[in-house]
CSV table of C-alpha atoms in Angstrom, one decimal:
chain,number,residue,atom,x,y,z
A,1,MET,CA,-4.6,15.3,-9.7
A,2,LYS,CA,-5.5,12.6,-13.0
A,3,MET,CA,-7.6,10.4,-11.6
A,4,ASP,CA,-6.2,7.7,-14.5
A,5,PHE,CA,-7.9,4.5,-12.5
A,6,PRO,CA,-11.5,4.0,-11.3
A,7,GLN,CA,-11.2,4.4,-7.2
A,8,VAL,CA,-12.2,1.9,-5.3
A,9,ASP,CA,-12.5,2.1,-1.3
A,10,LEU,CA,-14.2,0.3,1.0
A,11,PRO,CA,-17.9,0.5,2.2
A,12,THR,CA,-17.1,-0.3,5.8
A,13,GLU,CA,-13.6,0.8,8.5
A,14,VAL,CA,-13.0,-2.8,8.4
A,15,LEU,CA,-14.3,-6.2,6.3
A,16,ALA,CA,-13.2,-9.3,6.8
A,17,TRP,CA,-14.1,-12.5,4.2
A,18,THR,CA,-13.7,-16.5,4.5
A,19,ASN,CA,-14.8,-17.6,1.5
A,20,VAL,CA,-13.8,-15.3,-1.7
A,21,THR,CA,-14.7,-16.9,-4.6
A,22,GLU,CA,-14.5,-15.7,-8.4
A,23,ASP,CA,-17.8,-14.4,-8.1
A,24,ILE,CA,-16.7,-11.4,-6.1
A,25,LEU,CA,-13.2,-11.6,-7.8
A,26,ASN,CA,-14.7,-10.0,-11.2
A,27,ILE,CA,-15.8,-6.7,-9.7
A,28,TYR,CA,-11.9,-6.3,-10.2
A,29,LYS,CA,-11.2,-8.0,-13.5
A,30,GLN,CA,-10.8,-4.2,-14.4
A,31,SER,CA,-8.7,-2.0,-13.5
A,32,CYS,CA,-8.9,-0.5,-10.7
A,33,ARG,CA,-7.5,1.5,-7.8
A,34,LEU,CA,-7.8,0.9,-4.1
A,35,GLN,CA,-8.0,3.1,-1.3
A,36,ALA,CA,-8.6,0.8,1.3
A,37,CYS,CA,-5.2,-1.7,2.4
A,38,ILE,CA,-6.4,-4.8,1.6
A,39,VAL,CA,-4.2,-8.6,2.9
A,40,ALA,CA,-5.1,-11.7,1.3
A,41,ILE,CA,-4.3,-15.6,1.7
A,42,CYS,CA,-5.4,-17.3,-1.3
A,43,THR,CA,-6.9,-20.7,0.0
A,44,GLU,CA,-7.3,-22.4,-2.7
A,45,GLY,CA,-6.9,-22.4,-6.9
A,46,SER,CA,-4.4,-20.3,-8.4
A,47,MET,CA,-5.1,-17.5,-10.3
A,48,LYS,CA,-3.6,-14.5,-12.4
A,49,ALA,CA,-3.0,-10.9,-11.3
A,50,SER,CA,-1.4,-7.9,-12.2
A,51,ILE,CA,-0.3,-5.4,-9.4
A,52,ASN,CA,0.6,-2.2,-10.2
A,53,LEU,CA,1.0,-3.2,-13.9
A,54,LEU,CA,3.1,-6.4,-13.1
A,55,ASP,CA,2.0,-9.6,-13.8
A,56,TYR,CA,1.9,-12.3,-10.5
A,57,GLU,CA,0.4,-15.8,-10.4
A,58,ILE,CA,-1.3,-16.3,-7.0
A,59,ARG,CA,-1.1,-20.1,-5.4
A,60,PRO,CA,-2.5,-21.7,-2.0
A,61,ASN,CA,-1.3,-19.9,0.9
A,62,ASP,CA,0.5,-16.9,-0.9
A,63,LEU,CA,-0.2,-13.5,0.6
A,64,ILE,CA,-1.5,-11.0,-0.9
A,65,THR,CA,-0.6,-7.3,0.4
A,66,LEU,CA,-2.0,-4.4,-1.5
A,67,LEU,CA,-1.6,-0.9,0.0
A,68,PRO,CA,-3.5,2.7,-0.5
A,69,GLY,CA,-2.7,3.1,-4.2
A,70,THR,CA,-2.2,-0.2,-5.6
A,71,ILE,CA,-3.6,-0.6,-9.3
A,72,ILE,CA,-4.9,-4.0,-8.9
A,73,GLN,CA,-6.3,-5.8,-11.8
A,74,PHE,CA,-7.4,-10.2,-11.7
A,75,ARG,CA,-7.4,-12.0,-14.7
A,76,GLU,CA,-7.8,-15.3,-15.7
A,77,LYS,CA,-8.2,-18.1,-12.8
A,78,THR,CA,-6.6,-21.5,-14.3
A,79,GLU,CA,-9.3,-23.8,-11.6
A,80,LYS,CA,-11.5,-22.2,-8.8
A,81,VAL,CA,-10.0,-20.0,-6.4
A,82,CYS,CA,-11.0,-18.9,-3.3
A,83,LEU,CA,-9.5,-16.5,-1.2
A,84,CYS,CA,-9.7,-15.3,2.2
A,85,PHE,CA,-9.3,-11.9,3.7
A,86,ALA,CA,-9.2,-8.7,6.0
A,87,GLY,CA,-9.8,-4.8,4.3
A,88,PHE,CA,-9.4,-1.5,6.2
A,89,SER,CA,-10.8,1.3,4.2
A,90,ALA,CA,-9.0,4.6,2.9
A,91,TYR,CA,-10.5,6.7,6.2
A,92,CYS,CA,-8.8,3.7,8.6
A,93,ALA,CA,-5.3,3.3,6.8
A,94,GLU,CA,-5.2,7.4,6.6
A,95,ARG,CA,-4.9,7.5,10.7
A,96,ILE,CA,-2.1,5.1,10.9
A,97,ASN,CA,1.3,6.0,9.2
A,98,LEU,CA,1.5,3.2,6.8
A,99,MET,CA,5.3,3.9,7.2
A,100,LYS,CA,6.1,3.1,10.5
A,101,ASN,CA,4.3,-0.2,10.8
A,102,ILE,CA,6.1,-1.4,7.6
A,103,GLY,CA,9.2,-0.3,8.4
A,104,ASN,CA,12.5,-1.2,6.1
A,105,GLU,CA,10.7,-4.2,4.7
A,106,TYR,CA,8.2,-1.4,2.6
A,107,PRO,CA,10.8,-2.0,-0.1
A,108,LYS,CA,10.8,-5.6,-0.3
A,109,LEU,CA,6.9,-5.3,0.1
A,110,ILE,CA,6.5,-2.9,-2.7
A,111,GLU,CA,8.7,-4.8,-5.0
A,112,GLN,CA,6.6,-8.5,-4.0
A,113,PRO,CA,3.3,-8.1,-2.9
A,114,VAL,CA,2.8,-12.0,-3.1
A,115,ILE,CA,5.1,-14.5,-1.0
A,116,PRO,CA,4.6,-17.9,0.0
A,117,LEU,CA,3.8,-18.7,3.2
A,118,ASN,CA,4.3,-22.1,5.0
A,119,GLU,CA,1.2,-23.7,6.0
A,120,GLU,CA,1.8,-22.7,9.7
A,121,VAL,CA,2.0,-19.3,9.4
A,122,ALA,CA,-1.1,-19.0,7.1
A,123,SER,CA,-3.0,-20.8,9.2
A,124,TYR,CA,-2.7,-18.1,11.7
A,125,LEU,CA,-2.9,-15.3,9.6
A,126,LYS,CA,-6.4,-16.9,8.3
A,127,ASP,CA,-7.9,-17.6,12.0
A,128,TYR,CA,-6.9,-13.5,12.3
A,129,PHE,CA,-8.7,-13.0,9.4
A,130,ALA,CA,-11.9,-15.8,10.7
A,131,LEU,CA,-12.5,-13.8,14.0
A,132,LEU,CA,-12.0,-10.4,12.1
A,133,SER,CA,-14.8,-11.6,9.6
A,134,ARG,CA,-17.4,-12.5,12.8
A,135,VAL,CA,-16.7,-8.9,14.2
A,136,SER,CA,-16.9,-7.1,10.9
A,137,CYS,CA,-20.4,-9.5,9.6
A,138,ASN,CA,-22.0,-9.0,12.4
A,139,GLU,CA,-24.5,-6.3,12.3
A,140,ASN,CA,-24.6,-6.5,16.4
A,141,PHE,CA,-21.5,-5.6,16.4
A,142,GLU,CA,-19.4,-2.4,15.6
A,143,MET,CA,-15.8,-1.9,16.1
A,144,ASP,CA,-14.5,0.8,18.1
A,145,SER,CA,-12.1,2.9,15.8
A,146,GLU,CA,-9.8,2.2,18.0
A,147,LEU,CA,-9.8,-1.3,17.5
A,148,VAL,CA,-9.7,-1.3,14.0
A,149,GLU,CA,-6.7,0.8,14.3
A,150,LEU,CA,-5.0,-1.4,16.0
A,151,SER,CA,-6.0,-5.1,14.1
A,152,LEU,CA,-4.4,-3.0,10.9
A,153,GLN,CA,-1.9,-2.2,12.6
A,154,THR,CA,-1.1,-5.9,14.1
A,155,ILE,CA,-1.5,-7.3,10.7
A,156,LEU,CA,1.0,-4.4,9.4
A,157,THR,CA,3.7,-5.5,11.9
A,158,SER,CA,3.6,-9.6,11.2
A,159,ILE,CA,3.8,-8.8,7.5
A,160,ARG,CA,6.9,-6.9,8.5
A,161,LEU,CA,8.0,-9.7,10.4
A,162,ILE,CA,7.3,-12.0,7.8
A,163,TYR,CA,9.4,-9.9,4.7
A,164,ARG,CA,12.3,-9.5,7.1
A,165,LYS,CA,12.8,-13.7,6.7
A,166,PHE,CA,11.5,-13.7,3.9
A,167,PRO,CA,15.1,-13.6,1.3
A,168,GLY,CA,13.8,-11.7,-2.1
A,169,GLU,CA,14.4,-11.8,-5.0
A,170,ASN,CA,17.8,-11.9,-6.2
A,171,ASN,CA,17.7,-12.4,-10.1
A,172,SER,CA,20.3,-9.8,-10.8
A,173,SER,CA,19.6,-9.2,-14.6
A,174,ASN,CA,15.9,-8.0,-13.7
A,175,ARG,CA,18.2,-4.1,-13.4
A,176,LYS,CA,14.9,-2.6,-13.9
A,177,LYS,CA,12.6,-4.0,-10.2
A,178,GLU,CA,16.2,-3.4,-8.7
A,179,ILE,CA,16.7,0.2,-9.5
A,180,CYS,CA,12.6,0.8,-8.4
A,181,ARG,CA,13.9,-1.0,-5.0
A,182,GLU,CA,16.5,1.6,-4.7
A,183,LEU,CA,14.9,4.2,-5.7
A,184,ILE,CA,12.1,3.5,-2.7
A,185,GLN,CA,14.5,2.4,-0.3
A,186,ALA,CA,16.1,5.9,-0.8
A,187,ILE,CA,13.6,8.2,-0.9
A,188,THR,CA,11.9,6.4,2.3
A,189,GLU,CA,15.5,7.4,4.7
A,190,ASN,CA,15.1,11.3,2.3
A,191,TYR,CA,12.0,12.4,1.5
A,192,LYS,CA,11.4,15.1,4.6
A,193,ASP,CA,14.5,16.6,3.1
A,194,GLU,CA,14.8,15.8,-1.1
A,195,ARG,CA,11.9,15.9,-3.0
A,196,ARG,CA,13.8,16.4,-5.7
A,197,ALA,CA,14.1,14.0,-8.6
A,198,GLN,CA,17.8,14.6,-9.6
A,199,PHE,CA,18.7,14.2,-5.7
A,200,TYR,CA,17.3,10.5,-6.5
A,201,ALA,CA,19.1,9.9,-9.7
A,202,ASP,CA,22.5,11.1,-8.1
A,203,LYS,CA,22.0,9.0,-5.1
A,204,LEU,CA,21.9,6.1,-7.6
A,205,GLY,CA,24.2,7.0,-10.1
A,206,ILE,CA,22.1,6.9,-12.6
A,207,SER,CA,21.1,9.7,-15.4
A,208,LEU,CA,17.5,11.4,-14.2
A,209,GLN,CA,16.4,10.3,-17.7
A,210,HIS,CA,17.2,6.9,-17.3
A,211,LEU,CA,15.9,6.8,-13.8
A,212,SER,CA,12.6,8.6,-15.0
A,213,THR,CA,12.1,5.8,-18.3
A,214,THR,CA,12.9,2.7,-15.6
A,215,VAL,CA,10.5,4.1,-12.9
A,216,LYS,CA,7.6,4.4,-15.4
A,217,GLN,CA,8.3,1.3,-17.5
A,218,VAL,CA,8.0,-0.5,-14.0
A,219,THR,CA,5.4,1.0,-11.8
A,220,GLY,CA,3.7,3.3,-14.2
A,221,LYS,CA,4.3,6.5,-12.1
A,222,SER,CA,7.0,9.2,-12.9
A,223,VAL,CA,9.6,9.5,-10.3
A,224,LEU,CA,8.0,13.1,-8.9
A,225,ASP,CA,4.7,10.7,-8.5
A,226,THR,CA,6.5,7.6,-6.3
A,227,ILE,CA,7.9,10.8,-3.6
A,228,ALA,CA,4.5,11.8,-3.3
A,229,TYR,CA,3.0,8.7,-2.8
A,230,ILE,CA,4.9,8.5,0.1
A,231,VAL,CA,5.0,12.4,1.3
A,232,VAL,CA,1.3,12.6,1.2
A,233,MET,CA,1.0,9.3,2.9
A,234,ASP,CA,3.0,10.2,5.8
A,235,ALA,CA,0.9,13.8,5.6
A,236,LYS,CA,-2.4,11.5,5.7
A,237,ALA,CA,-1.5,10.1,9.2
A,238,LYS,CA,-0.7,13.3,10.6
A,239,LEU,CA,-3.6,15.3,9.9
A,240,LYS,CA,-5.8,12.2,10.8
A,241,GLY,CA,-4.0,9.9,13.4
A,242,THR,CA,-2.3,13.7,15.8
A,243,ASN,CA,-3.5,17.0,16.5
A,244,MET,CA,-0.5,18.7,15.2
A,245,THR,CA,-1.6,22.3,12.5
A,246,ILE,CA,-1.4,22.2,9.5
A,247,GLN,CA,1.9,24.2,9.8
A,248,GLU,CA,3.6,22.1,12.4
A,249,ILE,CA,3.0,19.0,10.0
A,250,ALA,CA,4.7,21.5,6.6
A,251,TYR,CA,7.8,21.9,9.3
A,252,SER,CA,7.9,18.2,10.5
A,253,LEU,CA,7.5,17.5,6.1
A,254,ASN,CA,10.2,20.5,5.6
A,255,PHE,CA,8.4,22.5,3.9
A,256,PRO,CA,8.9,26.0,3.7
A,257,SER,CA,5.2,27.0,5.0
A,258,ALA,CA,1.8,25.7,5.1
A,259,SER,CA,0.9,27.6,2.3
A,260,PHE,CA,4.0,25.5,0.1
A,261,PHE,CA,2.5,22.6,1.4
A,262,GLY,CA,-1.2,23.1,1.1
A,263,LYS,CA,-0.3,23.5,-2.8
A,264,TYR,CA,1.8,20.0,-2.6
A,265,PHE,CA,-1.2,18.3,-1.1
A,266,ARG,CA,-3.7,19.7,-3.1
A,267,ARG,CA,-1.7,18.9,-6.6
A,268,TYR,CA,-1.6,14.8,-5.3
A,269,VAL,CA,-4.8,14.7,-3.5
A,270,GLY,CA,-7.1,16.6,-5.2
A,271,MET,CA,-8.1,18.2,-1.7
A,272,THR,CA,-6.2,21.2,1.0
A,273,PRO,CA,-5.2,19.3,4.4
A,274,LEU,CA,-7.9,20.9,6.0
A,275,GLU,CA,-11.1,19.9,3.4
A,276,PHE,CA,-8.6,16.2,4.2
A,277,ARG,CA,-8.7,16.3,8.1
A,278,ASN,CA,-12.5,17.6,8.0
A,279,ARG,CA,-14.4,15.4,5.7
């Protein structure tokens, strides 16, 4: 798989800080692809960021959710800026099924990775991040892996509930974003049975060329890469979080054989399923 952006992960399974300033954010001035899962809240100031090649203005009490695979670049700040965040390494994120925890709100999250929170909800998440910060920065305390996973699942479940109440964009003129949202929704409902781009073009009622061009313009990815992202996310969770055999995982994702699944997985991950499980 071609790595078109530098890959960035966290040095530990969980890392949380309550005072992330521009000195740290400068690390992300160049575009990079996150391997970790990071959730942050802006606590002071405002800044601009590019998330999956789309520009966002981040303001106080904005919630920023960055799933593994997100392309991120922080741009100029308009004033002194500060964030609090909780991050979980790729190794941790791969052990749980992100799709299962986010549920039906996944398309809305992908479309709007930055949303405003009211003061009360923001304060709850800030307190939780502060607790994780005390633990993750304590050299004399090591969180058990199971507790780390539960912490990530708790945050993702909170995000799902927040997005469930969030109205989302209602901009009928932005048809390109709407097509991408509909595509992601269709993939999440059908990825175990259908991985053909033409199937999704037919389901959305548009030509394959129109779908391919639109998805590339909005996300920078092809339709097949978008499908593969969700398939591979499920596969990684099963490889790291269950005792299922490679063949059982292949059949659960409707691959005709373990060999076919292995070739597909290697194409997008760069290693075989067994190498990924054992690393």
